[in-house]
């Protein structure tokens, strides 16, 4: 039994999710530890937490804890903090981008007919991509086009000079800013390596200059590697459109084989999904006493299969251990990123087999079955068979009876279609709604869970407060799964939570007030939406003019800093929760905020309290509205549609009705 900490939190302090609370109470009784209890046992290292630990050479590590103190080499706190931040951005960008690289190789193998079980599911998107990348399409078989597109994408990683092709997607003004500052990414790998080089001992020691490169590496992720990942995932597995599914631990089934896919890449999980409906394997499951095979996900592998195939999600980042603790998971199949090393040890208390699959990821104690796209279906079948073999070994299960309905799958292509139909697909209605003030602004809530704070509390609080204030939410990653748990990803949520103007828009379009746009690499969809909003007209000429904010209130990953850097460099105001990893240096904190705002129009701020986040978000949105000359936000003007109002307006002329509803005669 782990030692009882004086700081042990109540289940409600650990998570607002009733499913998590139920399992954590059981785990405490049994003395089984989790990230929640480990976070209570181990305080964060104060030197590392505020960015003042320098480990880039072996004359140290140096701990810069006193005013004016420098490292052995003379490095100042500004340099040390900026280097730490930039290195985190490099690691985050590398992770996202390498995921994109793997997908490009899968497309190449698929198009060459060498990838077992895969096919090009969205040839239209492939064609659009080909045109964008200068690949001829006229009269060519789609597979041939696929080979060329894959090769073009692969070449972006090793590109040494010039500009990444997807930079062209950005608004003209934005590209100009990047070019003038010299931060247009030359190649995806190059910008990451550049950071590792310049932060080596004895290189770049000017904090502002180091942080400029953090923007460049971030941009190579957002407008490079992640964009490749999103585009090719759509080509191979289909571009998401809304569908119905469920979220939370209650999606596991007591009488079926439960397989969880966890991590980030959709490649193997899509094949496992196919294998779960293989008649032979279904018979085999029945032979072992199971009524069927249930596939569900955790983290972003879950988001990938949720938004495309409607595969239910068992939860977000902090649910990975809790899922195993239900005793009902026969196999947890992991690929890359956000996989806790605690899983195999934890699984020893149960019958669960933890299976690593990526050539890049082995975990001591886990079974390794290496993924190879050339034999993907065979490998997937082998994994499903292993899970079935575990089913008879199950002990007592405790699946919380907690799950929520969700409608995810809002790709930018679908949002376009949703707003105008195939006849007039357009962002015009969205721009109009923002311009009129029905929608006050847009917030992208992304990022993780972090056991240093109450799981999902900030995601939930911010969603509720922002919806009430007529702010449309777009979400990805673990933030989106959190919203799913609390009912925000449904059309009905507009009636319950949205302010009057936003509710009108949701009523007219049928969309939920919170749009689940995919996994963390799919934050690129948000960049695309913002660009299209700019191009549509009426909301400025660049992303920094749009009344929009990005938030990651419960972040924990280096990838979150990469996303924050590319979003800010793209013109967005980004607010991160938890803790300021640059707190040791006022200079670095100021460069990321005021300094970057002067340079690129976007900035990163770290705000611990969610109440303060709401204040800053609304203030920023209102200032951007004012700068655009838009009417100030006035909620009382809207929300007079709906049956309850019909009696009052039935006898009016159309003009009078318009005036009664919107405070102005028709045509104004
Ligand atoms: O890439 S939100 S915990 S799962 S890092 Fe990880 Fe954070 Fe979840 Fe997706 Ni993104």
mmCIF file with all atom_site columns, N, CA and C in Angstrom, residues 262 332-345 354-371:
data_model
loop_
_atom_site.group_PDB
_atom_site.id
_atom_site.type_symbol
_atom_site.label_atom_id
_atom_site.label_alt_id
_atom_site.label_comp_id
_atom_site.label_asym_id
_atom_site.label_entity_id
_atom_site.label_seq_id
_atom_site.pdbx_PDB_ins_code
_atom_site.Cartn_x
_atom_site.Cartn_y
_atom_site.Cartn_z
_atom_site.occupancy
_atom_site.B_iso_or_equiv
_atom_site.pdbx_formal_charge
_atom_site.auth_seq_id
_atom_site.auth_comp_id
_atom_site.auth_asym_id
_atom_site.auth_atom_id
_atom_site.pdbx_PDB_model_num
ATOM 1  N N  . UNK A 1 262 ? -4.697 3.363  -27.608 1.00 0.00 ? 262 UNK A N  1
ATOM 2  C CA . UNK A 1 262 ? -4.271 4.552  -26.858 1.00 0.00 ? 262 UNK A CA 1
ATOM 3  C C  . UNK A 1 262 ? -3.000 5.110  -27.477 1.00 0.00 ? 262 UNK A C  1
ATOM 4  N N  . UNK A 1 332 ? -4.691 -3.328 -23.805 1.00 0.00 ? 332 UNK A N  1
ATOM 5  C CA . UNK A 1 332 ? -4.519 -1.905 -24.095 1.00 0.00 ? 332 UNK A CA 1
ATOM 6  C C  . UNK A 1 332 ? -3.392 -1.805 -25.106 1.00 0.00 ? 332 UNK A C  1
ATOM 7  N N  . UNK A 1 333 ? -3.740 -1.338 -26.307 1.00 0.00 ? 333 UNK A N  1
ATOM 8  C CA . UNK A 1 333 ? -2.791 -1.311 -27.412 1.00 0.00 ? 333 UNK A CA 1
ATOM 9  C C  . UNK A 1 333 ? -2.326 0.128  -27.595 1.00 0.00 ? 333 UNK A C  1
ATOM 10 N N  . UNK A 1 334 ? -1.033 0.354  -27.401 1.00 0.00 ? 334 UNK A N  1
ATOM 11 C CA . UNK A 1 334 ? -0.554 1.734  -27.433 1.00 0.00 ? 334 UNK A CA 1
ATOM 12 C C  . UNK A 1 334 ? 0.367  1.952  -28.625 1.00 0.00 ? 334 UNK A C  1
ATOM 13 N N  . UNK A 1 335 ? 0.381  3.200  -29.120 1.00 0.00 ? 335 UNK A N  1
ATOM 14 C CA . UNK A 1 335 ? 1.316  3.506  -30.209 1.00 0.00 ? 335 UNK A CA 1
ATOM 15 C C  . UNK A 1 335 ? 2.355  4.527  -29.729 1.00 0.00 ? 335 UNK A C  1
ATOM 16 N N  . UNK A 1 336 ? 2.082  5.826  -29.928 1.00 0.00 ? 336 UNK A N  1
ATOM 17 C CA . UNK A 1 336 ? 3.083  6.823  -29.506 1.00 0.00 ? 336 UNK A CA 1
ATOM 18 C C  . UNK A 1 336 ? 2.444  7.946  -28.695 1.00 0.00 ? 336 UNK A C  1
ATOM 19 N N  . UNK A 1 337 ? 3.235  8.552  -27.818 1.00 0.00 ? 337 UNK A N  1
ATOM 20 C CA . UNK A 1 337 ? 2.916  9.775  -27.071 1.00 0.00 ? 337 UNK A CA 1
ATOM 21 C C  . UNK A 1 337 ? 1.806  9.631  -26.027 1.00 0.00 ? 337 UNK A C  1
ATOM 22 N N  . UNK A 1 338 ? 2.085  10.237 -24.864 1.00 0.00 ? 338 UNK A N  1
ATOM 23 C CA . UNK A 1 338 ? 1.117  10.358 -23.752 1.00 0.00 ? 338 UNK A CA 1
ATOM 24 C C  . UNK A 1 338 ? 0.767  9.015  -23.105 1.00 0.00 ? 338 UNK A C  1
ATOM 25 N N  . UNK A 1 339 ? 1.660  8.037  -23.273 1.00 0.00 ? 339 UNK A N  1
ATOM 26 C CA . UNK A 1 339 ? 1.421  6.717  -22.678 1.00 0.00 ? 339 UNK A CA 1
ATOM 27 C C  . UNK A 1 339 ? 2.218  6.651  -21.372 1.00 0.00 ? 339 UNK A C  1
ATOM 28 N N  . UNK A 1 340 ? 1.553  6.461  -20.258 1.00 0.00 ? 340 UNK A N  1
ATOM 29 C CA . UNK A 1 340 ? 2.257  6.463  -18.967 1.00 0.00 ? 340 UNK A CA 1
ATOM 30 C C  . UNK A 1 340 ? 3.051  5.174  -18.798 1.00 0.00 ? 340 UNK A C  1
ATOM 31 N N  . UNK A 1 341 ? 4.266  5.315  -18.308 1.00 0.00 ? 341 UNK A N  1
ATOM 32 C CA . UNK A 1 341 ? 5.086  4.122  -18.095 1.00 0.00 ? 341 UNK A CA 1
ATOM 33 C C  . UNK A 1 341 ? 4.491  3.231  -17.006 1.00 0.00 ? 341 UNK A C  1
ATOM 34 N N  . UNK A 1 342 ? 3.589  3.789  -16.213 1.00 0.00 ? 342 UNK A N  1
ATOM 35 C CA . UNK A 1 342 ? 2.980  3.033  -15.112 1.00 0.00 ? 342 UNK A CA 1
ATOM 36 C C  . UNK A 1 342 ? 2.074  1.898  -15.609 1.00 0.00 ? 342 UNK A C  1
ATOM 37 N N  . UNK A 1 343 ? 1.686  1.926  -16.879 1.00 0.00 ? 343 UNK A N  1
ATOM 38 C CA . UNK A 1 343 ? 0.643  0.995  -17.334 1.00 0.00 ? 343 UNK A CA 1
ATOM 39 C C  . UNK A 1 343 ? 0.985  -0.492 -17.142 1.00 0.00 ? 343 UNK A C  1
ATOM 40 N N  . UNK A 1 344 ? 2.170  -0.971 -17.604 1.00 0.00 ? 344 UNK A N  1
ATOM 41 C CA . UNK A 1 344 ? 2.415  -2.415 -17.461 1.00 0.00 ? 344 UNK A CA 1
ATOM 42 C C  . UNK A 1 344 ? 2.419  -2.875 -16.004 1.00 0.00 ? 344 UNK A C  1
ATOM 43 N N  . UNK A 1 345 ? 3.014  -2.075 -15.103 1.00 0.00 ? 345 UNK A N  1
ATOM 44 C CA . UNK A 1 345 ? 3.013  -2.438 -13.678 1.00 0.00 ? 345 UNK A CA 1
ATOM 45 C C  . UNK A 1 345 ? 1.603  -2.497 -13.136 1.00 0.00 ? 345 UNK A C  1
ATOM 46 N N  . UNK A 1 354 ? -0.808 -5.206 -21.868 1.00 0.00 ? 354 UNK A N  1
ATOM 47 C CA . UNK A 1 354 ? -0.431 -3.925 -22.474 1.00 0.00 ? 354 UNK A CA 1
ATOM 48 C C  . UNK A 1 354 ? 0.475  -4.250 -23.651 1.00 0.00 ? 354 UNK A C  1
ATOM 49 N N  . UNK A 1 355 ? 0.107  -3.755 -24.832 1.00 0.00 ? 355 UNK A N  1
ATOM 50 C CA . UNK A 1 355 ? 0.853  -4.110 -26.049 1.00 0.00 ? 355 UNK A CA 1
ATOM 51 C C  . UNK A 1 355 ? 1.410  -2.844 -26.698 1.00 0.00 ? 355 UNK A C  1
ATOM 52 N N  . UNK A 1 356 ? 2.721  -2.749 -26.765 1.00 0.00 ? 356 UNK A N  1
ATOM 53 C CA . UNK A 1 356 ? 3.329  -1.630 -27.491 1.00 0.00 ? 356 UNK A CA 1
ATOM 54 C C  . UNK A 1 356 ? 3.470  -2.041 -28.958 1.00 0.00 ? 356 UNK A C  1
ATOM 55 N N  . UNK A 1 357 ? 3.363  -1.063 -29.852 1.00 0.00 ? 357 UNK A N  1
ATOM 56 C CA . UNK A 1 357 ? 3.329  -1.418 -31.280 1.00 0.00 ? 357 UNK A CA 1
ATOM 57 C C  . UNK A 1 357 ? 4.261  -0.569 -32.142 1.00 0.00 ? 357 UNK A C  1
ATOM 58 N N  . UNK A 1 358 ? 4.725  0.559  -31.605 1.00 0.00 ? 358 UNK A N  1
ATOM 59 C CA . UNK A 1 358 ? 5.532  1.445  -32.446 1.00 0.00 ? 358 UNK A CA 1
ATOM 60 C C  . UNK A 1 358 ? 6.997  1.022  -32.406 1.00 0.00 ? 358 UNK A C  1
ATOM 61 N N  . UNK A 1 359 ? 7.688  1.090  -33.551 1.00 0.00 ? 359 UNK A N  1
ATOM 62 C CA . UNK A 1 359 ? 9.133  0.816  -33.522 1.00 0.00 ? 359 UNK A CA 1
ATOM 63 C C  . UNK A 1 359 ? 9.861  1.804  -32.605 1.00 0.00 ? 359 UNK A C  1
ATOM 64 N N  . UNK A 1 360 ? 9.198  2.917  -32.259 1.00 0.00 ? 360 UNK A N  1
ATOM 65 C CA . UNK A 1 360 ? 9.853  3.932  -31.411 1.00 0.00 ? 360 UNK A CA 1
ATOM 66 C C  . UNK A 1 360 ? 9.545  3.754  -29.932 1.00 0.00 ? 360 UNK A C  1
ATOM 67 N N  . UNK A 1 361 ? 8.608  2.892  -29.591 1.00 0.00 ? 361 UNK A N  1
ATOM 68 C CA . UNK A 1 361 ? 8.141  2.839  -28.196 1.00 0.00 ? 361 UNK A CA 1
ATOM 69 C C  . UNK A 1 361 ? 8.120  1.407  -27.677 1.00 0.00 ? 361 UNK A C  1
ATOM 70 N N  . UNK A 1 362 ? 9.025  1.131  -26.745 1.00 0.00 ? 362 UNK A N  1
ATOM 71 C CA . UNK A 1 362 ? 8.942  -0.125 -25.990 1.00 0.00 ? 362 UNK A CA 1
ATOM 72 C C  . UNK A 1 362 ? 8.835  0.256  -24.526 1.00 0.00 ? 362 UNK A C  1
ATOM 73 N N  . UNK A 1 363 ? 8.052  -0.485 -23.749 1.00 0.00 ? 363 UNK A N  1
ATOM 74 C CA . UNK A 1 363 ? 7.951  -0.213 -22.311 1.00 0.00 ? 363 UNK A CA 1
ATOM 75 C C  . UNK A 1 363 ? 8.226  -1.523 -21.588 1.00 0.00 ? 363 UNK A C  1
ATOM 76 N N  . UNK A 1 364 ? 9.168  -1.477 -20.654 1.00 0.00 ? 364 UNK A N  1
ATOM 77 C CA . UNK A 1 364 ? 9.499  -2.697 -19.914 1.00 0.00 ? 364 UNK A CA 1
ATOM 78 C C  . UNK A 1 364 ? 8.235  -3.263 -19.274 1.00 0.00 ? 364 UNK A C  1
ATOM 79 N N  . UNK A 1 365 ? 8.019  -4.548 -19.499 1.00 0.00 ? 365 UNK A N  1
ATOM 80 C CA . UNK A 1 365 ? 6.848  -5.194 -18.906 1.00 0.00 ? 365 UNK A CA 1
ATOM 81 C C  . UNK A 1 365 ? 5.683  -5.322 -19.876 1.00 0.00 ? 365 UNK A C  1
ATOM 82 N N  . UNK A 1 366 ? 5.744  -4.588 -21.001 1.00 0.00 ? 366 UNK A N  1
ATOM 83 C CA . UNK A 1 366 ? 4.662  -4.682 -21.991 1.00 0.00 ? 366 UNK A CA 1
ATOM 84 C C  . UNK A 1 366 ? 5.051  -5.687 -23.079 1.00 0.00 ? 366 UNK A C  1
ATOM 85 N N  . UNK A 1 367 ? 4.054  -6.268 -23.720 1.00 0.00 ? 367 UNK A N  1
ATOM 86 C CA . UNK A 1 367 ? 4.309  -7.139 -24.873 1.00 0.00 ? 367 UNK A CA 1
ATOM 87 C C  . UNK A 1 367 ? 4.551  -6.243 -26.079 1.00 0.00 ? 367 UNK A C  1
ATOM 88 N N  . UNK A 1 368 ? 5.570  -6.540 -26.872 1.00 0.00 ? 368 UNK A N  1
ATOM 89 C CA . UNK A 1 368 ? 5.825  -5.703 -28.048 1.00 0.00 ? 368 UNK A CA 1
ATOM 90 C C  . UNK A 1 368 ? 5.460  -6.462 -29.319 1.00 0.00 ? 368 UNK A C  1
ATOM 91 N N  . UNK A 1 369 ? 4.498  -5.942 -30.032 1.00 0.00 ? 369 UNK A N  1
ATOM 92 C CA . UNK A 1 369 ? 4.155  -6.508 -31.350 1.00 0.00 ? 369 UNK A CA 1
ATOM 93 C C  . UNK A 1 369 ? 4.328  -5.369 -32.348 1.00 0.00 ? 369 UNK A C  1
ATOM 94 N N  . UNK A 1 370 ? 5.403  -5.406 -33.087 1.00 0.00 ? 370 UNK A N  1
ATOM 95 C CA . UNK A 1 370 ? 5.744  -4.219 -33.870 1.00 0.00 ? 370 UNK A CA 1
ATOM 96 C C  . UNK A 1 370 ? 4.857  -4.055 -35.092 1.00 0.00 ? 370 UNK A C  1
ATOM 97 N N  . UNK A 1 371 ? 4.408  -2.818 -35.253 1.00 0.00 ? 371 UNK A N  1
ATOM 98 C CA . UNK A 1 371 ? 3.549  -2.461 -36.369 1.00 0.00 ? 371 UNK A CA 1
ATOM 99 C C  . UNK A 1 371 ? 4.372  -2.291 -37.644 1.00 0.00 ? 371 UNK A C  1
#
